[in-house]
XYZ file of N, CA, C and O in Angstrom:
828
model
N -3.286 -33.020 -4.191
C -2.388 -31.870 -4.236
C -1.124 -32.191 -3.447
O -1.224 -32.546 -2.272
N 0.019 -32.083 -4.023
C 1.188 -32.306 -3.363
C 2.103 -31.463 -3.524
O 1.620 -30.809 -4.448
N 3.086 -30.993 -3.298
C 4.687 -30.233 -3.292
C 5.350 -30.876 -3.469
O 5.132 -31.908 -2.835
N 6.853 -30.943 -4.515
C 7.521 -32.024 -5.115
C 8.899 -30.419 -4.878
O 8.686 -29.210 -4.971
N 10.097 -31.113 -4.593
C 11.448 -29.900 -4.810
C 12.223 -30.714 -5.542
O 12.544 -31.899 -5.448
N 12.504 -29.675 -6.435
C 13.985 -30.211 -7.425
C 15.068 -28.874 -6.970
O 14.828 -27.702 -6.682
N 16.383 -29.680 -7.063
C 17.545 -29.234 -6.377
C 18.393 -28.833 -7.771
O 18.914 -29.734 -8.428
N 18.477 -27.732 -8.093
C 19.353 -27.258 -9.170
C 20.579 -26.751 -8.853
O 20.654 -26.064 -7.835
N 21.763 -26.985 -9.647
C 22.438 -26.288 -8.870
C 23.083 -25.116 -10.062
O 22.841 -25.423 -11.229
N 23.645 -24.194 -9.908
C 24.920 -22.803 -10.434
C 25.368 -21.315 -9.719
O 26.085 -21.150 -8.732
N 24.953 -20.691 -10.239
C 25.605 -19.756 -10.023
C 24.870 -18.411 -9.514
O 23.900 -18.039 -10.175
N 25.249 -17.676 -8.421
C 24.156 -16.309 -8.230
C 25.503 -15.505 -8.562
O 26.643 -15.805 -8.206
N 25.097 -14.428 -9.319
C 25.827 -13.260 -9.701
C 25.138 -11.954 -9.493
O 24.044 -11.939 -10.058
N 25.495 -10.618 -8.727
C 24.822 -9.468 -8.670
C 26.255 -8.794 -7.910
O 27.090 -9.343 -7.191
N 26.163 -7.570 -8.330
C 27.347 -6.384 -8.168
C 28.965 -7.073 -7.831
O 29.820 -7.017 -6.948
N 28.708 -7.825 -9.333
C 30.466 -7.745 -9.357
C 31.117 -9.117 -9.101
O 32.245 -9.413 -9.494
N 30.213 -10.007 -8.334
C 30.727 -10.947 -7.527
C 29.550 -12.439 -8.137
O 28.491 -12.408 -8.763
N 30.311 -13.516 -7.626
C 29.715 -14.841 -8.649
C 29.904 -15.801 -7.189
O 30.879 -15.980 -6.460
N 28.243 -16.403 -7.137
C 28.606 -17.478 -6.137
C 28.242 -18.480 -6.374
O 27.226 -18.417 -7.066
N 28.698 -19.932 -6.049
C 27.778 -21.350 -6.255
C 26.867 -21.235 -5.286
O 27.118 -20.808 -4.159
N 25.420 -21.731 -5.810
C 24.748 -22.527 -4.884
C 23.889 -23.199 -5.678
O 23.734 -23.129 -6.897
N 23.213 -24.020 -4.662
C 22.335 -24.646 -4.983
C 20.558 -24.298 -4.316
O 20.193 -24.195 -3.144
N 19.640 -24.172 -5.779
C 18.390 -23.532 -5.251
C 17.715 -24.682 -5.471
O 18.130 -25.701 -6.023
N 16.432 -24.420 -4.914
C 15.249 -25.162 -4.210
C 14.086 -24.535 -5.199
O 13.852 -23.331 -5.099
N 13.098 -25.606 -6.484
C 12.849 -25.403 -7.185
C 11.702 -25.948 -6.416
O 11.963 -26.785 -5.551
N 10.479 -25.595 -6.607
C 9.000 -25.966 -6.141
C 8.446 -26.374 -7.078
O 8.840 -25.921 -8.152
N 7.480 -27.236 -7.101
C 6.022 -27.544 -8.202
C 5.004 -28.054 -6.975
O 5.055 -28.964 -6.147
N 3.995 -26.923 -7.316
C 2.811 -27.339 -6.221
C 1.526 -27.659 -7.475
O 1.084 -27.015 -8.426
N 1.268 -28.878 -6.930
C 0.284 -29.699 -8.100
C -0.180 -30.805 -7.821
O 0.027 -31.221 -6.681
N -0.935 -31.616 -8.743
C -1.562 -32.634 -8.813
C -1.058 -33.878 -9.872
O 0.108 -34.177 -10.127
N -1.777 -34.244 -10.181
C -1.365 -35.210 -11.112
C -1.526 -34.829 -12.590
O -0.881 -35.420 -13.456
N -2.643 -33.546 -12.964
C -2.995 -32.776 -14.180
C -2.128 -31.464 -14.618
O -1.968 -31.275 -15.824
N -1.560 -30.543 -13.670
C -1.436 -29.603 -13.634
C -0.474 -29.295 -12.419
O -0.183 -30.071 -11.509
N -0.121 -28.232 -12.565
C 1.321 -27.761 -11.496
C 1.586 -26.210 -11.381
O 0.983 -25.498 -12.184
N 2.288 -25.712 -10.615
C 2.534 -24.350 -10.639
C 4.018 -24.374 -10.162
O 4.398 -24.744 -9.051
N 4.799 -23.914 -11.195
C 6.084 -24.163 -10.261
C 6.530 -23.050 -10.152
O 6.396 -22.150 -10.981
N 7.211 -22.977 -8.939
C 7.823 -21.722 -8.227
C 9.263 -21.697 -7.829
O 9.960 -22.429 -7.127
N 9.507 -20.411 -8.637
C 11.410 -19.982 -9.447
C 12.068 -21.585 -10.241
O 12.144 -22.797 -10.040
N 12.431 -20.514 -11.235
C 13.273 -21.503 -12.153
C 14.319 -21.315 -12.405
O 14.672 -20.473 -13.230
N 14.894 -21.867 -11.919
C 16.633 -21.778 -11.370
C 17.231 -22.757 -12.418
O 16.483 -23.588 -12.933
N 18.371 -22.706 -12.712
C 19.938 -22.901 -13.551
C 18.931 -23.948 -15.043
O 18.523 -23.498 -16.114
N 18.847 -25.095 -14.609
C 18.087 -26.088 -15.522
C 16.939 -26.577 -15.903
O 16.289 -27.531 -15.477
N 16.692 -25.587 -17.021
C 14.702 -25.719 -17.570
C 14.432 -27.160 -17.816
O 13.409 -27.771 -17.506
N 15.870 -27.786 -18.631
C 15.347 -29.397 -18.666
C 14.744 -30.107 -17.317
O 13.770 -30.855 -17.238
N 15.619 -29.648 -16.281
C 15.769 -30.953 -15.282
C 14.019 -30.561 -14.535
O 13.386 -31.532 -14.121
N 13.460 -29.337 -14.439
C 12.660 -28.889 -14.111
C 11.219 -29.669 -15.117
O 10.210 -30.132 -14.584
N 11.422 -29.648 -16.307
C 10.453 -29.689 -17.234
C 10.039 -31.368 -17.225
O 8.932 -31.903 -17.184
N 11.480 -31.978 -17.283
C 11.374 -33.228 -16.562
C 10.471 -33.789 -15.658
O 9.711 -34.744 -15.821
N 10.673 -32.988 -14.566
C 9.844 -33.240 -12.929
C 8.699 -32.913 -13.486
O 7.778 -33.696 -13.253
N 8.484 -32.079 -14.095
C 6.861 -31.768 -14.773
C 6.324 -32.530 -14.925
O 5.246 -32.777 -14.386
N 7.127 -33.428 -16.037
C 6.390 -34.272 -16.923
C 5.171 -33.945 -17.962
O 5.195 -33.049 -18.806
N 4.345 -34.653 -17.777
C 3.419 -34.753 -18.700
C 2.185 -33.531 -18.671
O 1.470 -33.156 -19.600
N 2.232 -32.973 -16.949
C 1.368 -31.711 -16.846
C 1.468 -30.597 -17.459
O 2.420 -29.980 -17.937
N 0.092 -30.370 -17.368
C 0.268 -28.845 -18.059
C 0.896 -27.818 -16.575
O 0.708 -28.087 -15.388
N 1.720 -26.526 -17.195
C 1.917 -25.808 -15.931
C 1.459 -24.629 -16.600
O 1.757 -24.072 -17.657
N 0.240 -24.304 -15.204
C -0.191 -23.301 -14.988
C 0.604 -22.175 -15.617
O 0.293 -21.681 -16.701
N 1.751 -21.750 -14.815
C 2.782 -20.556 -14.694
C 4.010 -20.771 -14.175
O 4.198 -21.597 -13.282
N 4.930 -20.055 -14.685
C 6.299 -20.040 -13.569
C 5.941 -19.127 -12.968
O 5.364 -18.235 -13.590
N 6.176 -18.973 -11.290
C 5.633 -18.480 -10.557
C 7.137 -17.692 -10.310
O 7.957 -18.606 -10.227
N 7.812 -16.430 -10.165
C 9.086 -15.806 -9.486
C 8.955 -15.106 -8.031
O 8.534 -13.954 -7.935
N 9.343 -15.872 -6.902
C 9.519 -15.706 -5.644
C 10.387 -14.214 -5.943
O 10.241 -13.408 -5.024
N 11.030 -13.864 -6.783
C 11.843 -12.696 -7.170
C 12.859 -13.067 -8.076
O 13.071 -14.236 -8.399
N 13.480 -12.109 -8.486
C 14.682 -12.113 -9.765
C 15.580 -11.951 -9.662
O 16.007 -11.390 -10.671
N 16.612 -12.170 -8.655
C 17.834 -12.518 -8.672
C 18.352 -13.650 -9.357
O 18.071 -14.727 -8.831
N 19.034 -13.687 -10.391
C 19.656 -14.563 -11.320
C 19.358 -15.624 -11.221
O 18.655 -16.159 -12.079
N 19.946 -16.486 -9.777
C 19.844 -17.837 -9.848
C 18.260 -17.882 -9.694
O 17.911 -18.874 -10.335
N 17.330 -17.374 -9.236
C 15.719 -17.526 -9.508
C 15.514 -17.515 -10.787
O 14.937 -18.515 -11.214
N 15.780 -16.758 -11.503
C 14.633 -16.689 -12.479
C 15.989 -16.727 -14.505
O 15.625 -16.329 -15.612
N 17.320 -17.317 -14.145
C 17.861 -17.768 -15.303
C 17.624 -18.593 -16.022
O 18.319 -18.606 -17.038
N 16.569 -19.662 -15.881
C 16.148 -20.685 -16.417
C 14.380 -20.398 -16.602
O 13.623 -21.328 -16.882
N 13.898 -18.987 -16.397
C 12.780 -19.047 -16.401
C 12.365 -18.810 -18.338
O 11.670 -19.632 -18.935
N 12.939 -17.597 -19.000
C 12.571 -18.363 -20.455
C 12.570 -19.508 -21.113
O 11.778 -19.827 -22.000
N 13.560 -20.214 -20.635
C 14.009 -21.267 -21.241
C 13.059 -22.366 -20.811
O 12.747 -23.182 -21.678
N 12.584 -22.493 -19.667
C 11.382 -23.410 -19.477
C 10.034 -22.821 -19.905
O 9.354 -23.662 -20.492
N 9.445 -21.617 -19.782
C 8.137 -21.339 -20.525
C 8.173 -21.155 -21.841
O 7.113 -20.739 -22.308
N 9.174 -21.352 -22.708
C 9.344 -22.146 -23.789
C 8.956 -23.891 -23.972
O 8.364 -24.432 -24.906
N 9.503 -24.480 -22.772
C 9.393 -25.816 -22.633
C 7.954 -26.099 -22.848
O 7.343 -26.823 -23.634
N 7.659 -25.400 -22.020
C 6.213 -25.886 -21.060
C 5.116 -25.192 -21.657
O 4.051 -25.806 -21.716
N 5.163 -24.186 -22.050
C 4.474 -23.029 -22.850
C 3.678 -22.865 -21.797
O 2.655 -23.524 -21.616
N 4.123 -21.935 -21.007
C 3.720 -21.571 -19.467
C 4.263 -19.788 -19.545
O 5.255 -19.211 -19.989
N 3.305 -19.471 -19.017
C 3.825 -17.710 -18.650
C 4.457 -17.382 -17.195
O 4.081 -17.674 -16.060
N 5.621 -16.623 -17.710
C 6.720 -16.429 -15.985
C 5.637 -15.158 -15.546
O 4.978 -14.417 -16.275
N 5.735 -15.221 -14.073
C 4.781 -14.017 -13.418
C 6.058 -13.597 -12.343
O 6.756 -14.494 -11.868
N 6.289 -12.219 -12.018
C 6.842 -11.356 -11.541
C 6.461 -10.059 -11.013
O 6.122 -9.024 -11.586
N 6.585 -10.336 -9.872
C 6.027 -8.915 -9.155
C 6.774 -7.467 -9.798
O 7.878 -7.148 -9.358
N 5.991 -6.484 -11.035
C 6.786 -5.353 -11.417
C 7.873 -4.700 -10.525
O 8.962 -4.423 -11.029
N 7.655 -4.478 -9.396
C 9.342 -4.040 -8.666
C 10.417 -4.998 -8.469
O 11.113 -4.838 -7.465
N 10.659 -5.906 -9.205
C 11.418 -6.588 -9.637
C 11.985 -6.670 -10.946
O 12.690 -7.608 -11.320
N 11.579 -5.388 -11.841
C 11.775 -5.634 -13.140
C 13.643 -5.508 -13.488
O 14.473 -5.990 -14.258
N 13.555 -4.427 -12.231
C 15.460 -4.159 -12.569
C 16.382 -5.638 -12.298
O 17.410 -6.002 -12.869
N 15.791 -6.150 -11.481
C 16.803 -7.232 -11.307
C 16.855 -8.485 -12.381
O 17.835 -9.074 -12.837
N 14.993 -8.745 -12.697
C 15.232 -9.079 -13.917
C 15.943 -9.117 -14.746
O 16.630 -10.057 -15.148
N 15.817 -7.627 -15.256
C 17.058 -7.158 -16.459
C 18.297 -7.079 -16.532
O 18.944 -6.948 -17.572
N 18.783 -7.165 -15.257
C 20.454 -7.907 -14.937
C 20.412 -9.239 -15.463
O 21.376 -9.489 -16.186
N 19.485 -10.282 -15.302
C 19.300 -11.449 -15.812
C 19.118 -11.986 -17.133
O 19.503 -13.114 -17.441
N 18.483 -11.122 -17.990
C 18.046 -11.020 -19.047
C 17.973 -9.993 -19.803
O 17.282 -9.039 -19.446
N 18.466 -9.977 -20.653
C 18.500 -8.674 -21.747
C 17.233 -8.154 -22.510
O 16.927 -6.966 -22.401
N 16.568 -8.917 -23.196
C 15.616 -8.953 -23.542
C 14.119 -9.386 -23.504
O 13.195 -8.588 -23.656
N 13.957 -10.762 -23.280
C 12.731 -11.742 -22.546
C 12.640 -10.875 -21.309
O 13.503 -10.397 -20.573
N 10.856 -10.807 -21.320
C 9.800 -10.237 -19.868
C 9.070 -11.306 -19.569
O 8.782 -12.198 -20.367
N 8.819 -11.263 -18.663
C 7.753 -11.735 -17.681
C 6.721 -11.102 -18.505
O 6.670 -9.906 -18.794
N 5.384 -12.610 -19.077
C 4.650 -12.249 -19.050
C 3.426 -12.093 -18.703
O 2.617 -12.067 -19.630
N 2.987 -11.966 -17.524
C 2.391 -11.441 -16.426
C 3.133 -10.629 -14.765
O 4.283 -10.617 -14.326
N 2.148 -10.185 -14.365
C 2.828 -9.410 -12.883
C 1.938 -10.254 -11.474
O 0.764 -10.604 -11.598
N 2.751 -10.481 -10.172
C 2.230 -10.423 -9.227
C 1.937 -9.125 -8.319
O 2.618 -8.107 -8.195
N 0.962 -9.406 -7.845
C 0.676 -8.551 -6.724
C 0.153 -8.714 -5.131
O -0.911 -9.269 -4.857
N 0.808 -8.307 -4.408
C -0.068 -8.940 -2.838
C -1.617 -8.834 -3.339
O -2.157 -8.199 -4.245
N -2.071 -9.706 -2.384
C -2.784 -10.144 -2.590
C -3.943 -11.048 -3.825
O -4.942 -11.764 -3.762
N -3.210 -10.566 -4.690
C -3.832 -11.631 -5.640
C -3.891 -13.217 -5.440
O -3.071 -13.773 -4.710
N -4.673 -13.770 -5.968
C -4.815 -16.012 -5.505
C -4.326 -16.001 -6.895
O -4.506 -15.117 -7.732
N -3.390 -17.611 -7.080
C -3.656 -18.296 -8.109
C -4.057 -19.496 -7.831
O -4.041 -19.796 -6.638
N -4.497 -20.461 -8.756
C -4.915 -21.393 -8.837
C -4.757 -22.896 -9.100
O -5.522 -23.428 -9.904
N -4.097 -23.399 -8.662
C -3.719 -24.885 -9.108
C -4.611 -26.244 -8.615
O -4.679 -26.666 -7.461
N -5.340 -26.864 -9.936
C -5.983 -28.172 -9.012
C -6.934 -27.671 -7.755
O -7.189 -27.963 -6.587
N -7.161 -27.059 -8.417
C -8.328 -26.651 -7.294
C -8.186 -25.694 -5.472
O -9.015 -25.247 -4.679
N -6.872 -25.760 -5.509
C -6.600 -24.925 -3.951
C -5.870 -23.557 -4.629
O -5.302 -23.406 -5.711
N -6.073 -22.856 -3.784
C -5.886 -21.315 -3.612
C -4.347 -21.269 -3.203
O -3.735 -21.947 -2.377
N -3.920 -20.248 -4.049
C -2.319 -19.577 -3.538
C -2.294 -18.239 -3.735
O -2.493 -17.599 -4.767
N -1.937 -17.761 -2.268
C -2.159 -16.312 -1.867
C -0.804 -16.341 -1.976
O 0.078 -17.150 -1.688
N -0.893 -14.520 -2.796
C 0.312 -13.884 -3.082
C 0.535 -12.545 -1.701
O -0.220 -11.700 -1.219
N 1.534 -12.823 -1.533
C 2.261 -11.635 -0.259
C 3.586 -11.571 -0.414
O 4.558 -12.318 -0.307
N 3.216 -9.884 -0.849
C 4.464 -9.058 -1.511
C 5.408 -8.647 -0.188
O 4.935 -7.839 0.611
N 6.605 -9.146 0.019
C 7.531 -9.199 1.227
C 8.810 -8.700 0.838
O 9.738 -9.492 0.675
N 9.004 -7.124 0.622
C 10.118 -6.729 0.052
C 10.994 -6.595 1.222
O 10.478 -6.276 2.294
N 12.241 -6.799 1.145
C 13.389 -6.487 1.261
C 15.157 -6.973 1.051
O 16.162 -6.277 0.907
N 14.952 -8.566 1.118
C 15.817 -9.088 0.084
C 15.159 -8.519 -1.739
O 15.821 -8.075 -2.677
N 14.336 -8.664 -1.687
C 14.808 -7.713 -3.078
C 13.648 -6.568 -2.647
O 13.333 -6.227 -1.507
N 12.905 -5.899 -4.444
C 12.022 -4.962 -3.865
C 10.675 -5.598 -4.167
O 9.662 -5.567 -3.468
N 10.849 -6.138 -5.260
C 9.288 -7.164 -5.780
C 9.646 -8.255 -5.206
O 9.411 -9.211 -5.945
N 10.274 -8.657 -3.872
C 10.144 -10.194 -3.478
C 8.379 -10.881 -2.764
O 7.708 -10.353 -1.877
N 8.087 -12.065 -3.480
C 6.797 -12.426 -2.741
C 6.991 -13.638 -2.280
O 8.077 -14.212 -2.371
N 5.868 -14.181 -1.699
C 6.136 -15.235 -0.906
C 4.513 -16.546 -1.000
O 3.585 -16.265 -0.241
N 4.398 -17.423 -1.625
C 3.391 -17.730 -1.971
C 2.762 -18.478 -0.618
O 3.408 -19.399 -0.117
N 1.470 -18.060 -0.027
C 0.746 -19.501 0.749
C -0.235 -20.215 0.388
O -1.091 -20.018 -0.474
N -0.068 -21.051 1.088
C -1.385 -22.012 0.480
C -1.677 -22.970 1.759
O -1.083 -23.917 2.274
N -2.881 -22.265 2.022
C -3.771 -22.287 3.459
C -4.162 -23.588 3.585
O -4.132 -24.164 4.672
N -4.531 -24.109 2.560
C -5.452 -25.277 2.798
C -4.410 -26.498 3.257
O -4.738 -27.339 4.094
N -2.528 -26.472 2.301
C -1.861 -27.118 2.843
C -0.852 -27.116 3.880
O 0.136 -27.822 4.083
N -1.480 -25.920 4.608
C -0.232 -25.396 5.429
C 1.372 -25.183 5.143
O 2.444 -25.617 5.566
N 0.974 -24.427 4.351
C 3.028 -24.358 3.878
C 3.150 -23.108 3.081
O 2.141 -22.768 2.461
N 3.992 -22.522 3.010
C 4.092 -21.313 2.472
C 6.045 -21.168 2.034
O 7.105 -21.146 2.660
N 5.686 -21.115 0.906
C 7.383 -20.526 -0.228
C 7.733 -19.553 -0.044
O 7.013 -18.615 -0.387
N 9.095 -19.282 0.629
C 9.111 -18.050 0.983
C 10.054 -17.314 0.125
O 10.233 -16.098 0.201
N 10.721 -18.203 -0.795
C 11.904 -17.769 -1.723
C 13.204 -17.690 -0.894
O 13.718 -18.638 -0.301
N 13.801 -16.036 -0.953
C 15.051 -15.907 -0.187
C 14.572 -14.783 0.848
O 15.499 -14.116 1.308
N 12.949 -14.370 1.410
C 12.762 -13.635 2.432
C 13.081 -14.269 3.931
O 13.750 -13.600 4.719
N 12.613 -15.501 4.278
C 12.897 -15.891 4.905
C 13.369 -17.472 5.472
O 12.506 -18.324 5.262
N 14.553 -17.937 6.120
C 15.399 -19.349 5.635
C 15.157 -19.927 7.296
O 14.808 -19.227 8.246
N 15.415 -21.215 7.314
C 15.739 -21.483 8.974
C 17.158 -20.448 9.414
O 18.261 -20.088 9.004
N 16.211 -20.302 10.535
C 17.736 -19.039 11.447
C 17.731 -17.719 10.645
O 18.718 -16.985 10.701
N 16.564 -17.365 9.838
C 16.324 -15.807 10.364
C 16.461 -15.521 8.467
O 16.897 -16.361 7.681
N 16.015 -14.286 8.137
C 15.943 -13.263 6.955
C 16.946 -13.773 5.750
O 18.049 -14.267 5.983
N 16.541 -13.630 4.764
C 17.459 -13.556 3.316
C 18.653 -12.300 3.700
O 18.521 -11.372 4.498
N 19.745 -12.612 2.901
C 20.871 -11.349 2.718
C 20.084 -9.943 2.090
O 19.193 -9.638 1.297
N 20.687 -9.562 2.667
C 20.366 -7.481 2.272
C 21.770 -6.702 2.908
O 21.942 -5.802 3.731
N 22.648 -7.535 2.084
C 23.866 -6.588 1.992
C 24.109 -5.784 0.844
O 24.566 -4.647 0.723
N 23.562 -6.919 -0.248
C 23.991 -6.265 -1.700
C 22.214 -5.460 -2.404
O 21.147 -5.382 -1.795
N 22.486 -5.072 -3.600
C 22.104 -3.856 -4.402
C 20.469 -4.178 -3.904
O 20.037 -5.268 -3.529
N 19.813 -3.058 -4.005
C 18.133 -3.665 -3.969
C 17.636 -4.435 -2.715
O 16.611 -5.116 -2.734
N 18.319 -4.304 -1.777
C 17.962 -5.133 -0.766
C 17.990 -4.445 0.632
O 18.713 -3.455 0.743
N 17.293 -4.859 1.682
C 17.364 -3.466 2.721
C 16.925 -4.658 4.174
O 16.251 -5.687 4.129
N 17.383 -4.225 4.957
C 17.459 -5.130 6.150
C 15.871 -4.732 6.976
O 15.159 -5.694 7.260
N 15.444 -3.512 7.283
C 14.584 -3.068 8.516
C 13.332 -3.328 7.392
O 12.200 -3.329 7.876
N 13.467 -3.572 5.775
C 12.305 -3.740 5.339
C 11.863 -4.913 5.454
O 10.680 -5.175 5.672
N 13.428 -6.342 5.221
C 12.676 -7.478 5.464
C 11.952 -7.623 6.749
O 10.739 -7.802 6.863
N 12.828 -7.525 7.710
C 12.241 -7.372 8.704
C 10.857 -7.082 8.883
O 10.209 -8.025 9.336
N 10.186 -5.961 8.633
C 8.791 -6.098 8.478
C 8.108 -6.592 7.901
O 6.923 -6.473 8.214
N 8.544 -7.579 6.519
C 7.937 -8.204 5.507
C 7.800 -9.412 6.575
O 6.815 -10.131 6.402
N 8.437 -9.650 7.380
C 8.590 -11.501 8.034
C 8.011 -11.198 9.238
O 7.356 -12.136 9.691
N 8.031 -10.084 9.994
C 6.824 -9.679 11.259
C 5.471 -9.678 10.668
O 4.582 -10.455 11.015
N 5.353 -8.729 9.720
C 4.090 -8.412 9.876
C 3.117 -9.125 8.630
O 1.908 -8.892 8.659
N 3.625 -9.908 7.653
C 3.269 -11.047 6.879
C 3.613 -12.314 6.709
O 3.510 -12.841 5.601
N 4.131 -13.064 7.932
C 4.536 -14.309 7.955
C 4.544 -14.490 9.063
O 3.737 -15.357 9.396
N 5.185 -14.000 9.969
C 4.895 -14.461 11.677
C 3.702 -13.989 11.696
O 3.717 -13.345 12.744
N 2.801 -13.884 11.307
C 1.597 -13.758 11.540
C 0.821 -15.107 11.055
O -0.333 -15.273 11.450
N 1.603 -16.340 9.970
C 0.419 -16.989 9.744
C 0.707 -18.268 10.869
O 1.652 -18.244 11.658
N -0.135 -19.209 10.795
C -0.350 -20.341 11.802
C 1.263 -21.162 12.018
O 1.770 -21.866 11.145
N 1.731 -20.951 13.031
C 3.152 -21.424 13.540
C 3.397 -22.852 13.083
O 4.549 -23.267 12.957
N 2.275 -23.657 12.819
C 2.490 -24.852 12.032
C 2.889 -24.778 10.995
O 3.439 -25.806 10.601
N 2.850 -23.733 10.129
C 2.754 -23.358 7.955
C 4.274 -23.975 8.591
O 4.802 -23.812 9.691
N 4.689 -24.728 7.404
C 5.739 -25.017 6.962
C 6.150 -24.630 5.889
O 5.563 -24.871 4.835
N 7.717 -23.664 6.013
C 8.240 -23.148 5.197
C 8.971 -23.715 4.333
O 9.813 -24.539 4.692
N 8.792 -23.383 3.015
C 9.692 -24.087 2.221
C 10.630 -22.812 1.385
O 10.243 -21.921 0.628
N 11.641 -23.070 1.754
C 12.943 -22.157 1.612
C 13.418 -22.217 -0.204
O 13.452 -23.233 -0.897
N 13.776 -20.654 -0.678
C 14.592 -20.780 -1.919
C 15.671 -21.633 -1.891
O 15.758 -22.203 -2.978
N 16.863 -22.097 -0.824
C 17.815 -22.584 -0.260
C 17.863 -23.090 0.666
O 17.584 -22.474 1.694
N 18.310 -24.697 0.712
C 18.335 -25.389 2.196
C 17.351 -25.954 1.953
O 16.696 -26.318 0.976
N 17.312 -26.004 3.862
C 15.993 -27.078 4.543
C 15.088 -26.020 4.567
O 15.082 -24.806 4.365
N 13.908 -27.405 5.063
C 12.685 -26.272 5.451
C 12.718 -26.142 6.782
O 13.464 -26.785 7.520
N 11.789 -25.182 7.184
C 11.770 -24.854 8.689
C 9.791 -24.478 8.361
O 9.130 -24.484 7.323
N 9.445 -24.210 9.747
C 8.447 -23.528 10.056
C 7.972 -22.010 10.903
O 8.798 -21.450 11.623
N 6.940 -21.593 10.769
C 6.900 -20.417 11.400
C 7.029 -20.058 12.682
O 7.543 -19.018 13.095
N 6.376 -21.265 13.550
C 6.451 -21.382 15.062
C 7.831 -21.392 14.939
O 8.310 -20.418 15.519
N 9.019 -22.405 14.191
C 10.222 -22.508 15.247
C 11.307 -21.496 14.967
O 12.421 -21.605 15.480
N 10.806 -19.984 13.718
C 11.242 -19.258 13.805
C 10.985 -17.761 14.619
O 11.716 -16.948 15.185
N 9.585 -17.879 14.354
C 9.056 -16.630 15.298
C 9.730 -16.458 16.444
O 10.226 -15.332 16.402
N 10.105 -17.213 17.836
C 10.779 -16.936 18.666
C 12.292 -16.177 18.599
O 12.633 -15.488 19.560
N 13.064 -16.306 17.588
C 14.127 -15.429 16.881
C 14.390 -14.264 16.683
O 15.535 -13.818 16.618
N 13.035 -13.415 16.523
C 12.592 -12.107 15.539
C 13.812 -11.333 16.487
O 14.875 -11.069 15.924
N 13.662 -11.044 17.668
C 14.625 -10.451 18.584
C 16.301 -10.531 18.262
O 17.103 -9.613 18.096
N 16.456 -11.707 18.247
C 17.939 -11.711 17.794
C 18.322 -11.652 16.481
O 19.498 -11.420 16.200
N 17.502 -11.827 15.648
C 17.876 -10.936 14.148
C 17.626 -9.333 14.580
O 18.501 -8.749 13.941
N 17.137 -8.673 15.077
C 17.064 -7.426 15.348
C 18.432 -6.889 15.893
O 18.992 -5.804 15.734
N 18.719 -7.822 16.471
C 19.703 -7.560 17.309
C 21.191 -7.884 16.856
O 22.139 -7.370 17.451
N 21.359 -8.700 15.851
C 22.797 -9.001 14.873
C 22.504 -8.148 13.679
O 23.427 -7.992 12.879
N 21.593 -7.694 13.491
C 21.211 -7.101 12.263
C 21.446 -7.222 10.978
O 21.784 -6.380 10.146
N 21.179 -8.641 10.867
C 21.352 -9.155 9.244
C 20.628 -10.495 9.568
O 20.456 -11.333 8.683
């Protein structure tokens, strides 16, 4: 079982405004099978890294554009089903006009790849269906855009709320083993220990 990141790069768009970046594409798998998590700008370059496995699911950390614009277009590829936590459906549909997700996450539900367990924890407040996948056995946990090195995802714009992430990253992530290594929608990774000491001064800049 390993973790592999592909680096996509375009565009996030939501209320009005268009930004570059570049997202952080996951596949947690083996040599048979994979689960990849958000599918950002390029289904090829993604389907590529696949290769020859079957994938489980596209997994959506949440639906803000640059997550989940390339997600039909690869479970077409792959003939893989996108999964989305239902309070995410509006942002979805900024993304997509027509194509759903077909399946839903929910806290607490496992999925399954190659044999290890991935626990789902629903962590709203950069969006409202944002989740965050772990996986215990390898110490590491995807956090999407809830939480980055140096503190919380943005919750300036639509659907997004500051005092909620906040409790999504106290009370379901600084809680797991300070070793889990985070692997970020954007950027580097960080871990839980070398953010937990922080919680205070994000409280305190309040964003």
């Amino acid at each position: 079982m390993r973790v592999e990141k592909v680096v996509t790069s375009g565009t996030f768009n939501l209320d009005g405004g268009s930004w570059a970046v570049d997202n952080n594409v996951w596949l947690l798998g083996d040599d048979s099978q994979v689960l990849v998590i958000d599918a950002a700008h390029d289904a090829q370059a993604i389907a590529d890294a696949v290769g020859e496995r079957e994938v489980l699911a596209i997994a959506c950390t949440h639906a803000h554009d640059d997550h989940v614009n390339a997600a039909p277009a690869l479970s077409a590829l792959v003939d893989a089903p996108v999964l989305l936590h239902p309070a995410d459906e509006v942002l979805w549909r900024l993304a997509h006009d027509t194509d759903r997700p077909a399946g839903t996450l929910a806290d607490g539900d496992v999925l399954h790849v190659g044999g290890t367990q991935v626990r789902v924890l629903h962590t709203p407040g950069h969006a409202p269906g944002a989740v965050c996948f772990h996986v215990p056995d390898l110490g590491v946990v995807f956090t999407g855009d809830t939480l980055f090195q140096g503190g919380p995802g943005a919750t300036g714009r639509s659907h997004s709320d500051f005092p909620t992430i906040v409790d999504s990253i106290r009370d379901r992530l600084l809680t797991l083993p300070p070793e889990t290594v985070v692997h970020t929608g954007h950027g580097d990774d960080t871990t839980i220990g070398a953010e937990a000491p922080h919680l205070d001064e994000w409280l305190a800049r309040g964003h």
